[in-house]
């Protein structure tokens, strides 16, 4: 491949660029924010406008961490040296359900850091690749010739750079995120739009940073799932991050969403049945105001269902699927899509044909993550569906496994492997697993 162009220089775009650098003479990453090392947002000191979720808590699951460490050996070690925390589930990840702590199982590791730090480390590694360059500009559409995409149309970001320029490319990778306009770009070229599937979850997210005093409590990562007296599910998560701080997140659904003010945030922490959140309000010192974010629905674009698609184009990351963020799947999914891209490029398929083999591989990744998150979402009373066939049975079996995971280490480990994107969701429904879960619940009730 002579040149590949990646649209969007966030997590998915950077990981795709890393893979492409092994296969193309030149890789260009086209990004609307000025993320060059000397640019406005190059230092990674804070969130940037192109990634509005950047102020919210982000944890890197083990599935993503392991893949990124393979592409960039020492990635996790460098992050930790910069103040990020590595949480081993057996020691540091405390999961509470209704205030009761789940049995601890070790060997699964997550990274807790602010989103700008994670992205800055990845960007530094990717930009050090010899054949990779950043282009600062805004994508306006695709350039087509016959049955293929031959490049991308973009403009500069200043008022005196409004003329469209075409950047020719052998492969264009759309990584412009959840709000990608890929469907419109395809339609402009006379191609069908991919069908979209959405799951309305109506989630409200609020994140706040706290200073971590010396000698205060030593929580690295804690998660608390609780139910309010009127049956609403709440999630709180707390993680140690760089700069001797904690990041804390409170999430609620429908009209139970947390408000913006610091008083309400602190009140929700004090009300939380898990002690770590009450301690946070005693030991920690709130920095600035909490930041809120709404996630009305999860969304996937089903490219694999199209009957016509141009050669020279793929999509990755949130542009392909964006999930309920409480499961933390987004960055690890992006890493797995990048793995699918590597497999596709190594398999020697011609770039003159549509990339169906890539979309087939990525579909399996999306299906699995979608199943894990929507199966839980559909158990929420306000989420209306659509519910897949056999949902009632699956939901009862999932309840059984969840209950068993409170006390049974084997079942909790398998649940962690699935939620951390190390094993497929179907492994939880194997007969041996279900039998063990039934015994564990029986013992709990005895
Ligand atoms: C509230 C919240 C919390 C989350 N928490 C987690 C978590 O804990 N763990 C986790 O793994 N994931 C989490 N995610 C998901 C995660 O943020 C994304 O999955 C991840 O950033 C990968 O996204 P992406 O690179 O595909 O897109 P994005 O990060 O959205 O980036 C898209 C990029 O494209 C650029 N762009 C867009 N349009 C154009 C254009 N026209 N021209 C040029 N550039 C353009 C943008 O500037 C941006 O840089 C969370 C998401 C939300 C909303």
CSV table of C-alpha atoms and ligand atoms in Angstrom, one decimal:
chain,number,residue,atom,x,y,z
A,1,UNK,CA,0.0,0.0,0.0
A,2,UNK,CA,1.4,3.4,-0.9
A,3,UNK,CA,-0.7,5.6,1.4
A,4,UNK,CA,-3.3,5.0,4.0
A,5,UNK,CA,-5.3,7.9,5.5
A,6,UNK,CA,-6.9,7.6,9.0
A,7,UNK,CA,-9.8,10.0,9.7
A,8,UNK,CA,-9.7,11.0,13.4
A,9,UNK,CA,-6.6,10.9,15.7
A,10,UNK,CA,-8.2,9.6,18.9
A,11,UNK,CA,-7.8,6.1,20.4
A,12,UNK,CA,-9.3,4.1,17.5
A,13,UNK,CA,-7.5,6.2,14.8
A,14,UNK,CA,-4.2,6.0,16.6
A,15,UNK,CA,-4.4,2.2,17.0
A,16,UNK,CA,-5.5,1.7,13.3
A,17,UNK,CA,-2.6,4.0,12.3
A,18,UNK,CA,-0.2,1.8,14.3
A,19,UNK,CA,-1.4,-1.3,12.4
A,20,UNK,CA,-1.3,0.4,9.0
A,21,UNK,CA,2.3,1.6,9.6
A,22,UNK,CA,3.4,-2.1,9.0
A,23,UNK,CA,1.6,-2.2,5.7
A,24,UNK,CA,1.8,1.2,4.0
A,25,UNK,CA,4.7,3.4,2.8
A,26,UNK,CA,3.0,6.3,4.4
A,27,UNK,CA,0.2,6.7,7.0
A,28,UNK,CA,-1.5,10.1,7.4
A,29,UNK,CA,-3.8,10.8,10.4
A,30,UNK,CA,-6.2,13.6,9.7
A,31,UNK,CA,-7.5,15.3,12.8
A,32,UNK,CA,-9.5,18.5,13.4
A,33,UNK,CA,-8.0,19.3,16.8
A,34,UNK,CA,-4.4,20.5,16.9
A,35,UNK,CA,-2.8,17.5,18.5
A,36,UNK,CA,0.7,17.9,17.1
A,37,UNK,CA,3.4,17.8,19.9
A,38,UNK,CA,3.7,21.6,19.7
A,39,UNK,CA,0.0,22.1,19.1
A,40,UNK,CA,-2.8,23.5,21.3
A,41,UNK,CA,-3.8,20.1,22.6
A,42,UNK,CA,-0.5,18.2,22.0
A,43,UNK,CA,0.7,18.0,25.6
A,44,UNK,CA,-2.4,16.0,26.7
A,45,UNK,CA,-2.7,18.1,29.8
A,46,UNK,CA,-6.4,18.4,29.5
A,47,UNK,CA,-9.5,17.3,27.5
A,48,UNK,CA,-9.8,18.6,24.0
A,49,UNK,CA,-13.0,19.7,22.1
A,50,UNK,CA,-13.0,16.8,19.5
A,51,UNK,CA,-13.4,14.3,22.4
A,52,UNK,CA,-16.2,15.7,24.5
A,53,UNK,CA,-16.2,12.6,26.8
A,54,UNK,CA,-12.6,13.4,27.7
A,55,UNK,CA,-13.4,14.8,31.1
A,56,UNK,CA,-15.3,11.6,32.1
A,57,UNK,CA,-13.7,8.7,33.9
A,58,UNK,CA,-12.0,6.2,31.5
A,59,UNK,CA,-10.5,2.9,32.6
A,60,UNK,CA,-8.6,0.7,30.2
A,61,UNK,CA,-9.8,-2.9,30.4
A,62,UNK,CA,-7.3,-5.8,30.4
A,63,UNK,CA,-8.4,-6.9,26.8
A,64,UNK,CA,-7.3,-3.5,25.4
A,65,UNK,CA,-4.3,-3.1,27.7
A,66,UNK,CA,-2.7,-6.4,26.6
A,67,UNK,CA,-3.2,-5.6,22.9
A,68,UNK,CA,-1.7,-2.1,23.2
A,69,UNK,CA,1.2,-3.5,25.2
A,70,UNK,CA,1.9,-5.9,22.3
A,71,UNK,CA,2.0,-3.1,19.7
A,72,UNK,CA,3.9,-0.7,22.1
A,73,UNK,CA,6.0,-2.8,24.6
A,74,UNK,CA,6.2,-0.9,27.9
A,75,UNK,CA,3.1,1.2,27.2
A,76,UNK,CA,1.5,0.3,30.6
A,77,UNK,CA,4.8,0.6,32.5
A,78,UNK,CA,5.3,4.1,31.1
A,79,UNK,CA,1.8,5.2,32.0
A,80,UNK,CA,2.3,3.9,35.6
A,81,UNK,CA,5.6,5.8,35.8
A,82,UNK,CA,3.6,8.9,34.9
A,83,UNK,CA,1.2,8.4,37.8
A,84,UNK,CA,-1.5,6.1,36.3
A,85,UNK,CA,-2.6,3.2,38.5
A,86,UNK,CA,-2.5,-0.5,37.6
A,87,UNK,CA,-5.3,-2.3,39.4
A,88,UNK,CA,-5.0,-6.0,39.8
A,89,UNK,CA,-8.5,-7.4,40.4
A,90,UNK,CA,-7.3,-9.6,43.2
A,91,UNK,CA,-5.9,-6.8,45.2
A,92,UNK,CA,-7.1,-3.5,44.0
A,93,UNK,CA,-10.5,-3.8,42.3
A,94,UNK,CA,-13.2,-3.8,44.9
A,95,UNK,CA,-16.6,-4.5,43.5
A,96,UNK,CA,-19.6,-3.9,45.7
A,97,UNK,CA,-23.2,-4.9,45.0
A,98,UNK,CA,-25.6,-3.3,47.4
A,99,UNK,CA,-22.6,-2.5,49.7
A,100,UNK,CA,-21.5,-6.2,49.8
A,101,UNK,CA,-18.0,-6.9,48.4
A,102,UNK,CA,-17.6,-9.6,45.8
A,103,UNK,CA,-15.0,-12.3,46.3
A,104,UNK,CA,-11.6,-11.2,45.1
A,105,UNK,CA,-9.9,-13.0,42.2
A,106,UNK,CA,-6.5,-12.0,40.9
A,107,UNK,CA,-4.6,-11.9,37.6
A,108,UNK,CA,-6.8,-9.5,35.6
A,109,UNK,CA,-5.3,-6.0,35.4
A,110,UNK,CA,-6.9,-2.6,34.4
A,111,UNK,CA,-5.4,0.8,34.0
A,112,UNK,CA,-6.9,3.8,35.8
A,113,UNK,CA,-5.7,7.2,34.4
A,114,UNK,CA,-7.4,10.3,33.0
A,115,UNK,CA,-8.4,10.0,29.4
A,116,UNK,CA,-6.1,12.8,28.2
A,117,UNK,CA,-3.1,11.0,29.8
A,118,UNK,CA,-4.0,7.7,28.1
A,119,UNK,CA,-4.4,9.4,24.8
A,120,UNK,CA,-1.2,11.5,25.1
A,121,UNK,CA,0.9,8.3,25.8
A,122,UNK,CA,-0.6,6.5,22.8
A,123,UNK,CA,-0.2,9.5,20.6
A,124,UNK,CA,3.5,9.9,21.6
A,125,UNK,CA,4.1,6.3,20.7
A,126,UNK,CA,2.3,6.5,17.4
A,127,UNK,CA,3.8,9.8,16.3
A,128,UNK,CA,7.3,8.3,16.8
A,129,UNK,CA,6.7,5.9,13.9
A,130,UNK,CA,8.8,7.0,10.9
A,131,UNK,CA,6.2,6.6,8.2
A,132,UNK,CA,3.4,8.3,10.1
A,133,UNK,CA,2.4,12.0,9.9
A,134,UNK,CA,-0.4,14.2,11.3
A,135,UNK,CA,-2.5,16.4,9.1
A,136,UNK,CA,-4.5,19.2,10.8
A,137,UNK,CA,-7.8,19.5,9.0
A,138,UNK,CA,-11.5,18.8,9.0
A,139,UNK,CA,-12.9,15.9,6.8
A,140,UNK,CA,-15.7,17.0,4.5
A,141,UNK,CA,-16.3,13.8,2.6
A,142,UNK,CA,-14.8,11.0,0.5
A,143,UNK,CA,-13.5,11.1,-3.1
A,144,UNK,CA,-14.8,8.2,-5.3
A,145,UNK,CA,-13.7,6.8,-8.6
A,146,UNK,CA,-15.7,3.9,-10.1
A,147,UNK,CA,-16.4,1.4,-7.4
A,148,UNK,CA,-13.8,2.6,-4.9
A,149,UNK,CA,-12.8,5.3,-2.5
A,150,UNK,CA,-9.7,7.0,-3.8
A,151,UNK,CA,-9.2,9.6,-1.1
A,152,UNK,CA,-10.7,12.0,1.3
A,153,UNK,CA,-11.8,15.6,0.9
A,154,UNK,CA,-10.8,18.0,3.7
A,155,UNK,CA,-10.4,21.7,4.6
A,156,UNK,CA,-8.0,23.5,6.9
A,157,UNK,CA,-9.4,24.6,10.3
A,158,UNK,CA,-8.8,28.4,10.0
A,159,UNK,CA,-11.0,30.9,8.1
A,160,UNK,CA,-8.3,31.4,5.4
A,161,UNK,CA,-8.1,27.7,4.7
A,162,UNK,CA,-11.6,27.0,3.6
A,163,UNK,CA,-10.8,25.4,0.2
A,164,UNK,CA,-11.3,21.7,-0.1
A,165,UNK,CA,-8.2,19.6,-0.7
A,166,UNK,CA,-8.3,15.9,-1.8
A,167,UNK,CA,-5.8,13.6,-0.1
A,168,UNK,CA,-5.4,10.5,-2.3
A,169,UNK,CA,-5.2,7.2,-0.5
A,170,UNK,CA,-5.3,3.4,-1.1
A,171,UNK,CA,-7.2,2.8,2.1
A,172,UNK,CA,-9.3,5.3,4.1
A,173,UNK,CA,-10.1,4.4,7.7
A,174,UNK,CA,-13.0,6.2,9.3
A,175,UNK,CA,-12.2,6.7,13.0
A,176,UNK,CA,-14.2,9.9,13.5
A,177,UNK,CA,-16.2,8.5,16.4
A,178,UNK,CA,-19.8,8.0,17.3
A,179,UNK,CA,-21.0,11.1,15.4
A,180,UNK,CA,-19.2,9.9,12.2
A,181,UNK,CA,-20.9,11.2,9.0
A,182,UNK,CA,-19.8,8.1,7.0
A,183,UNK,CA,-23.4,7.3,6.1
A,184,UNK,CA,-23.9,10.7,4.5
A,185,UNK,CA,-20.5,10.5,2.8
A,186,UNK,CA,-21.4,7.2,1.2
A,187,UNK,CA,-24.8,8.5,0.1
A,188,UNK,CA,-23.1,11.5,-1.6
A,189,UNK,CA,-21.1,9.1,-3.7
A,190,UNK,CA,-24.2,7.1,-4.7
A,191,UNK,CA,-23.7,4.2,-2.2
A,192,UNK,CA,-26.2,3.0,0.4
A,193,UNK,CA,-25.9,4.0,4.1
A,194,UNK,CA,-25.2,1.3,6.6
A,195,UNK,CA,-28.3,0.3,8.8
A,196,UNK,CA,-27.9,1.6,12.3
A,197,UNK,CA,-29.1,-0.2,15.5
A,198,UNK,CA,-29.7,1.7,18.7
A,199,UNK,CA,-30.5,0.8,22.3
A,200,UNK,CA,-32.0,3.7,24.2
A,201,UNK,CA,-30.5,3.7,27.7
A,202,UNK,CA,-30.9,7.4,28.8
A,203,UNK,CA,-27.8,7.4,31.0
A,204,UNK,CA,-26.5,10.4,32.9
A,205,UNK,CA,-22.8,10.5,33.8
A,206,UNK,CA,-21.0,12.9,36.2
A,207,UNK,CA,-17.3,12.8,36.9
A,208,UNK,CA,-15.2,14.7,39.5
A,209,UNK,CA,-11.6,14.9,40.4
A,210,UNK,CA,-10.4,14.8,44.1
A,211,UNK,CA,-7.0,15.5,45.5
A,212,UNK,CA,-5.6,12.5,47.3
A,213,UNK,CA,-3.9,13.5,50.6
A,214,UNK,CA,-0.9,11.6,51.9
A,215,UNK,CA,-1.9,9.0,54.4
A,216,UNK,CA,-5.5,9.0,53.2
A,217,UNK,CA,-7.3,5.8,52.3
A,218,UNK,CA,-5.6,3.7,49.6
A,219,UNK,CA,-8.3,2.7,47.2
A,220,UNK,CA,-6.9,2.0,43.7
A,221,UNK,CA,-10.2,1.1,42.0
A,222,UNK,CA,-13.6,0.6,43.4
A,223,UNK,CA,-17.0,0.0,41.8
A,224,UNK,CA,-20.3,0.1,43.5
A,225,UNK,CA,-23.6,-1.1,42.1
A,226,UNK,CA,-26.6,-0.2,44.2
A,227,UNK,CA,-30.4,0.0,43.8
A,228,UNK,CA,-32.4,2.9,45.2
A,229,UNK,CA,-35.4,2.1,47.4
A,230,UNK,CA,-37.6,2.7,44.3
A,231,UNK,CA,-35.6,0.1,42.3
A,232,UNK,CA,-33.3,2.3,40.2
A,233,UNK,CA,-29.8,1.1,39.4
A,234,UNK,CA,-26.9,3.4,40.3
A,235,UNK,CA,-23.3,2.9,39.5
A,236,UNK,CA,-20.3,4.6,41.2
A,237,UNK,CA,-16.7,4.1,40.3
A,238,UNK,CA,-13.6,5.5,41.9
A,239,UNK,CA,-10.0,5.2,40.5
A,240,UNK,CA,-6.6,6.5,41.5
A,241,UNK,CA,-5.1,8.6,38.7
A,242,UNK,CA,-2.0,10.7,37.9
A,243,UNK,CA,-1.2,13.8,39.9
A,244,UNK,CA,-2.0,12.3,43.3
A,245,UNK,CA,-5.7,12.4,42.5
A,246,UNK,CA,-8.8,10.2,42.4
A,247,UNK,CA,-11.4,10.3,39.7
A,248,UNK,CA,-14.9,9.5,40.7
A,249,UNK,CA,-17.9,8.8,38.6
A,250,UNK,CA,-21.6,8.7,39.5
A,251,UNK,CA,-24.0,7.3,36.9
A,252,UNK,CA,-27.8,7.1,37.0
A,253,UNK,CA,-30.6,6.4,34.5
A,254,UNK,CA,-33.6,8.3,33.3
A,255,UNK,CA,-34.7,10.9,35.8
A,256,UNK,CA,-32.3,9.5,38.4
A,257,UNK,CA,-29.3,11.1,36.6
A,258,UNK,CA,-26.8,12.9,38.9
A,259,UNK,CA,-27.0,16.7,38.7
A,260,UNK,CA,-24.1,19.0,37.8
A,261,UNK,CA,-23.4,20.6,41.2
A,262,UNK,CA,-20.7,19.6,43.6
A,263,UNK,CA,-23.1,19.4,46.6
A,264,UNK,CA,-25.3,16.8,44.9
A,265,UNK,CA,-22.2,14.9,43.8
A,266,UNK,CA,-20.9,14.7,47.3
A,267,UNK,CA,-24.3,13.8,48.6
A,268,UNK,CA,-24.5,10.8,46.2
A,269,UNK,CA,-21.1,9.7,47.4
A,270,UNK,CA,-22.2,9.8,51.0
A,271,UNK,CA,-25.3,7.9,50.2
A,272,UNK,CA,-23.4,5.2,48.4
A,273,UNK,CA,-23.5,1.9,50.4
A,274,UNK,CA,-19.8,1.2,49.6
A,275,UNK,CA,-17.5,2.7,52.3
A,276,UNK,CA,-14.9,3.8,49.7
A,277,UNK,CA,-17.2,6.5,48.4
A,278,UNK,CA,-18.1,7.8,51.8
A,279,UNK,CA,-14.4,7.9,52.7
A,280,UNK,CA,-13.7,9.8,49.5
A,281,UNK,CA,-15.8,12.7,50.8
A,282,UNK,CA,-13.9,12.6,54.1
A,283,UNK,CA,-10.3,12.2,52.9
A,284,UNK,CA,-10.4,13.7,49.4
A,285,UNK,CA,-10.7,17.3,48.4
A,286,UNK,CA,-12.9,18.1,45.4
A,287,UNK,CA,-11.0,19.8,42.6
A,288,UNK,CA,-13.1,22.2,40.5
A,289,UNK,CA,-16.7,21.4,39.5
A,290,UNK,CA,-18.0,18.0,38.4
A,291,UNK,CA,-18.5,17.5,34.7
A,292,UNK,CA,-21.7,15.9,33.3
A,293,UNK,CA,-22.3,13.9,30.1
A,294,UNK,CA,-25.4,12.4,28.7
A,295,UNK,CA,-25.4,9.1,26.8
A,296,UNK,CA,-29.0,8.7,25.4
A,297,UNK,CA,-28.4,5.5,23.4
A,298,UNK,CA,-25.9,3.0,22.3
A,299,UNK,CA,-25.4,2.7,18.6
A,300,UNK,CA,-23.9,0.3,16.0
A,301,UNK,CA,-23.5,0.7,12.2
A,302,UNK,CA,-24.1,-2.7,10.5
A,303,UNK,CA,-21.8,-2.4,7.5
A,304,UNK,CA,-21.8,-6.2,7.1
A,305,UNK,CA,-25.5,-6.1,6.1
A,306,UNK,CA,-24.9,-3.9,3.1
A,307,UNK,CA,-25.1,-5.5,-0.3
A,308,UNK,CA,-22.9,-2.9,-2.0
A,309,UNK,CA,-19.8,-1.1,-0.5
A,310,UNK,CA,-16.9,0.7,-2.2
A,311,UNK,CA,-13.4,-0.7,-2.0
A,312,UNK,CA,-10.7,1.3,-0.2
A,313,UNK,CA,-12.8,2.1,2.9
A,314,UNK,CA,-13.3,0.7,6.4
A,315,UNK,CA,-14.6,2.0,9.8
A,316,UNK,CA,-13.3,1.4,13.3
A,317,UNK,CA,-13.9,2.4,16.9
A,318,UNK,CA,-17.0,4.3,17.9
A,319,UNK,CA,-17.8,4.9,14.3
A,320,UNK,CA,-18.5,1.2,14.1
A,321,UNK,CA,-20.2,0.8,17.5
A,322,UNK,CA,-20.5,3.0,20.6
A,323,UNK,CA,-21.7,1.2,23.8
A,324,UNK,CA,-23.1,2.2,27.2
A,325,UNK,CA,-19.9,3.7,28.7
A,326,UNK,CA,-20.5,2.2,32.2
A,327,UNK,CA,-19.0,-1.1,30.8
A,328,UNK,CA,-15.8,0.7,29.7
A,329,UNK,CA,-15.6,-1.3,26.4
A,330,UNK,CA,-14.9,1.5,23.9
A,331,UNK,CA,-11.1,1.7,23.9
A,332,UNK,CA,-10.6,-2.0,24.1
A,333,UNK,CA,-13.1,-2.5,21.3
A,334,UNK,CA,-11.0,-0.1,19.2
A,335,UNK,CA,-7.9,-2.2,20.0
A,336,UNK,CA,-9.7,-5.3,18.8
A,337,UNK,CA,-10.9,-3.6,15.6
A,338,UNK,CA,-7.3,-2.7,15.0
A,339,UNK,CA,-6.4,-6.4,15.5
A,340,UNK,CA,-9.1,-7.3,12.9
A,341,UNK,CA,-7.5,-4.8,10.5
A,342,UNK,CA,-4.1,-6.4,11.0
A,343,UNK,CA,-5.5,-9.8,10.3
A,344,UNK,CA,-7.2,-8.5,7.2
A,345,UNK,CA,-4.1,-6.8,5.8
A,346,UNK,CA,-1.9,-9.8,6.5
A,347,UNK,CA,-4.4,-12.2,4.7
A,348,UNK,CA,-3.5,-10.6,1.4
A,349,UNK,CA,-7.0,-9.6,0.3
A,350,UNK,CA,-6.9,-7.1,-2.6
A,351,UNK,CA,-7.6,-3.5,-1.7
A,352,UNK,CA,-9.3,-3.3,-5.1
A,353,UNK,CA,-12.2,-5.3,-3.5
A,354,UNK,CA,-14.6,-4.1,-0.7
A,355,UNK,CA,-13.1,-5.0,2.7
A,356,UNK,CA,-15.9,-7.6,3.6
A,357,UNK,CA,-13.3,-9.8,5.4
A,358,UNK,CA,-12.4,-6.9,7.7
A,359,UNK,CA,-16.1,-6.1,8.4
A,360,UNK,CA,-16.8,-9.8,9.1
A,361,UNK,CA,-14.0,-10.0,11.7
A,362,UNK,CA,-15.0,-6.7,13.3
A,363,UNK,CA,-18.7,-7.7,13.4
A,364,UNK,CA,-17.8,-10.7,15.7
A,365,UNK,CA,-16.0,-8.2,18.0
A,366,UNK,CA,-19.0,-5.8,18.0
A,367,UNK,CA,-21.5,-8.6,18.4
A,368,UNK,CA,-19.8,-9.8,21.5
A,369,UNK,CA,-19.4,-6.4,23.2
A,370,UNK,CA,-22.9,-5.5,22.2
A,371,UNK,CA,-24.3,-8.7,23.7
A,372,UNK,CA,-22.4,-8.1,27.0
A,373,UNK,CA,-23.6,-4.5,27.4
A,374,UNK,CA,-27.2,-4.7,26.0
A,375,UNK,CA,-28.0,-7.9,27.9
A,376,UNK,CA,-27.4,-6.0,31.1
A,377,UNK,CA,-29.1,-2.8,29.8
A,378,UNK,CA,-32.2,-4.7,28.8
A,379,UNK,CA,-32.7,-5.9,32.4
A,380,UNK,CA,-33.2,-2.2,33.4
A,381,UNK,CA,-36.9,-1.5,33.8
A,382,UNK,CA,-36.9,1.8,31.7
A,383,UNK,CA,-35.1,0.2,28.7
A,384,UNK,CA,-37.7,-1.0,26.3
A,385,UNK,CA,-35.7,-3.0,23.8
A,386,UNK,CA,-35.9,-4.5,21.3
A,387,UNK,CA,-35.4,-7.7,23.2
A,388,UNK,CA,-33.8,-10.6,21.3
A,389,UNK,CA,-35.5,-14.0,21.1
A,390,UNK,CA,-35.1,-16.1,24.3
A,391,UNK,CA,-34.2,-13.0,26.3
A,392,UNK,CA,-36.3,-14.0,29.4
A,393,UNK,CA,-34.4,-17.3,29.7
A,394,UNK,CA,-31.0,-15.6,29.1
A,395,UNK,CA,-31.8,-12.9,31.6
A,396,UNK,CA,-32.7,-15.5,34.4
A,397,UNK,CA,-29.5,-17.4,33.7
A,398,UNK,CA,-27.5,-14.1,33.8
A,399,UNK,CA,-29.0,-13.3,37.2
A,400,UNK,CA,-28.0,-16.7,38.4
A,401,UNK,CA,-24.4,-16.2,37.3
A,402,UNK,CA,-24.3,-12.7,38.7
A,403,UNK,CA,-25.5,-13.9,42.1
A,404,UNK,CA,-23.0,-16.8,42.1
A,405,UNK,CA,-20.1,-14.4,41.2
A,406,UNK,CA,-20.5,-12.7,44.6
A,407,UNK,CA,-19.0,-15.7,46.4
A,408,UNK,CA,-17.7,-18.2,43.9
A,409,UNK,CA,-14.1,-17.2,42.7
A,410,UNK,CA,-14.2,-19.4,39.5
A,411,UNK,CA,-17.4,-17.8,38.4
A,412,UNK,CA,-16.3,-14.3,39.3
A,413,UNK,CA,-13.1,-14.8,37.4
A,414,UNK,CA,-15.0,-15.9,34.2
A,415,UNK,CA,-17.3,-12.9,34.6
A,416,UNK,CA,-14.3,-10.6,34.8
A,417,UNK,CA,-12.7,-12.2,31.8
A,418,UNK,CA,-15.9,-11.5,29.8
A,419,UNK,CA,-16.4,-7.9,31.1
A,420,UNK,CA,-12.6,-7.2,30.6
A,421,UNK,CA,-12.9,-8.4,27.0
A,422,UNK,CA,-10.6,-11.4,27.4
A,423,UNK,CA,-13.2,-14.1,26.7
A,424,UNK,CA,-16.4,-14.2,24.7
A,425,UNK,CA,-19.7,-13.6,26.4
A,426,UNK,CA,-21.0,-17.1,25.4
A,427,UNK,CA,-18.5,-18.7,27.8
A,428,UNK,CA,-20.7,-17.6,30.7
A,429,UNK,CA,-23.6,-19.7,29.4
A,430,UNK,CA,-21.8,-23.1,29.1
A,431,UNK,CA,-23.6,-25.9,31.0
A,432,UNK,CA,-20.7,-26.5,33.4
A,433,UNK,CA,-20.7,-22.8,34.3
A,434,UNK,CA,-24.4,-22.7,34.9
A,435,UNK,CA,-24.4,-25.9,37.0
A,436,UNK,CA,-21.6,-24.4,39.2
A,437,UNK,CA,-23.5,-21.2,39.5
A,438,UNK,CA,-26.7,-23.0,40.6
A,439,UNK,CA,-24.6,-24.8,43.3
A,440,UNK,CA,-23.0,-21.6,44.5
A,441,UNK,CA,-26.4,-19.9,44.8
A,442,UNK,CA,-27.7,-22.9,46.7
A,443,UNK,CA,-24.8,-22.7,49.1
A,444,UNK,CA,-25.5,-18.9,49.6
A,445,UNK,CA,-29.1,-19.7,50.5
A,446,UNK,CA,-28.3,-22.6,52.8
B,1,LIG,C1,-18.9,9.2,29.2
B,1,LIG,C2,-18.0,8.2,28.5
B,1,LIG,C3,-17.2,7.4,29.3
B,1,LIG,C4,-16.4,6.4,28.7
B,1,LIG,N1,-15.6,5.6,29.5
B,1,LIG,C5,-14.8,4.6,28.9
B,1,LIG,C6,-14.0,3.8,29.7
B,1,LIG,O1,-13.9,3.8,30.9
B,1,LIG,N2,-13.2,2.9,29.0
B,1,LIG,C7,-13.2,2.8,27.6
B,1,LIG,O2,-12.5,1.9,27.1
B,1,LIG,N3,-14.0,3.6,26.9
B,1,LIG,C8,-14.8,4.5,27.4
B,1,LIG,N4,-15.6,5.3,26.7
B,1,LIG,C9,-15.5,5.1,25.2
B,1,LIG,C10,-14.3,5.8,24.6
B,1,LIG,O3,-14.3,7.2,24.9
B,1,LIG,C11,-14.3,5.6,23.1
B,1,LIG,O4,-14.7,4.4,22.8
B,1,LIG,C12,-12.9,5.8,22.6
B,1,LIG,O5,-12.5,7.1,22.7
B,1,LIG,C13,-12.7,5.4,21.1
B,1,LIG,O6,-13.3,6.3,20.3
B,1,LIG,P1,-12.9,6.7,18.9
B,1,LIG,O7,-11.4,6.9,18.8
B,1,LIG,O8,-13.6,5.8,17.9
B,1,LIG,O9,-13.7,8.1,18.8
B,1,LIG,P2,-13.4,9.5,19.6
B,1,LIG,O10,-12.6,9.3,20.8
B,1,LIG,O11,-14.8,10.1,19.8
B,1,LIG,O12,-12.6,10.3,18.6
B,1,LIG,C14,-13.0,10.8,17.3
B,1,LIG,C15,-11.9,11.7,16.8
B,1,LIG,O13,-12.2,12.1,15.4
B,1,LIG,C16,-12.0,13.5,15.3
B,1,LIG,N5,-13.0,13.9,14.3
B,1,LIG,C17,-14.3,13.8,14.3
B,1,LIG,N6,-14.8,14.4,13.2
B,1,LIG,C18,-13.8,14.8,12.4
B,1,LIG,C19,-13.7,15.5,11.2
B,1,LIG,N7,-14.8,15.8,10.4
B,1,LIG,N8,-12.5,15.8,10.7
B,1,LIG,C20,-11.3,15.5,11.4
B,1,LIG,N9,-11.4,14.9,12.6
B,1,LIG,C21,-12.6,14.5,13.1
B,1,LIG,C22,-12.3,14.0,16.7
B,1,LIG,O14,-11.7,15.3,16.9
B,1,LIG,C23,-11.7,12.9,17.6
B,1,LIG,O15,-10.3,13.1,17.7
B,1,LIG,C24,-16.4,6.2,27.3
B,1,LIG,C25,-17.2,7.0,26.5
B,1,LIG,C26,-18.0,8.0,27.1
B,1,LIG,C27,-19.0,8.8,26.3
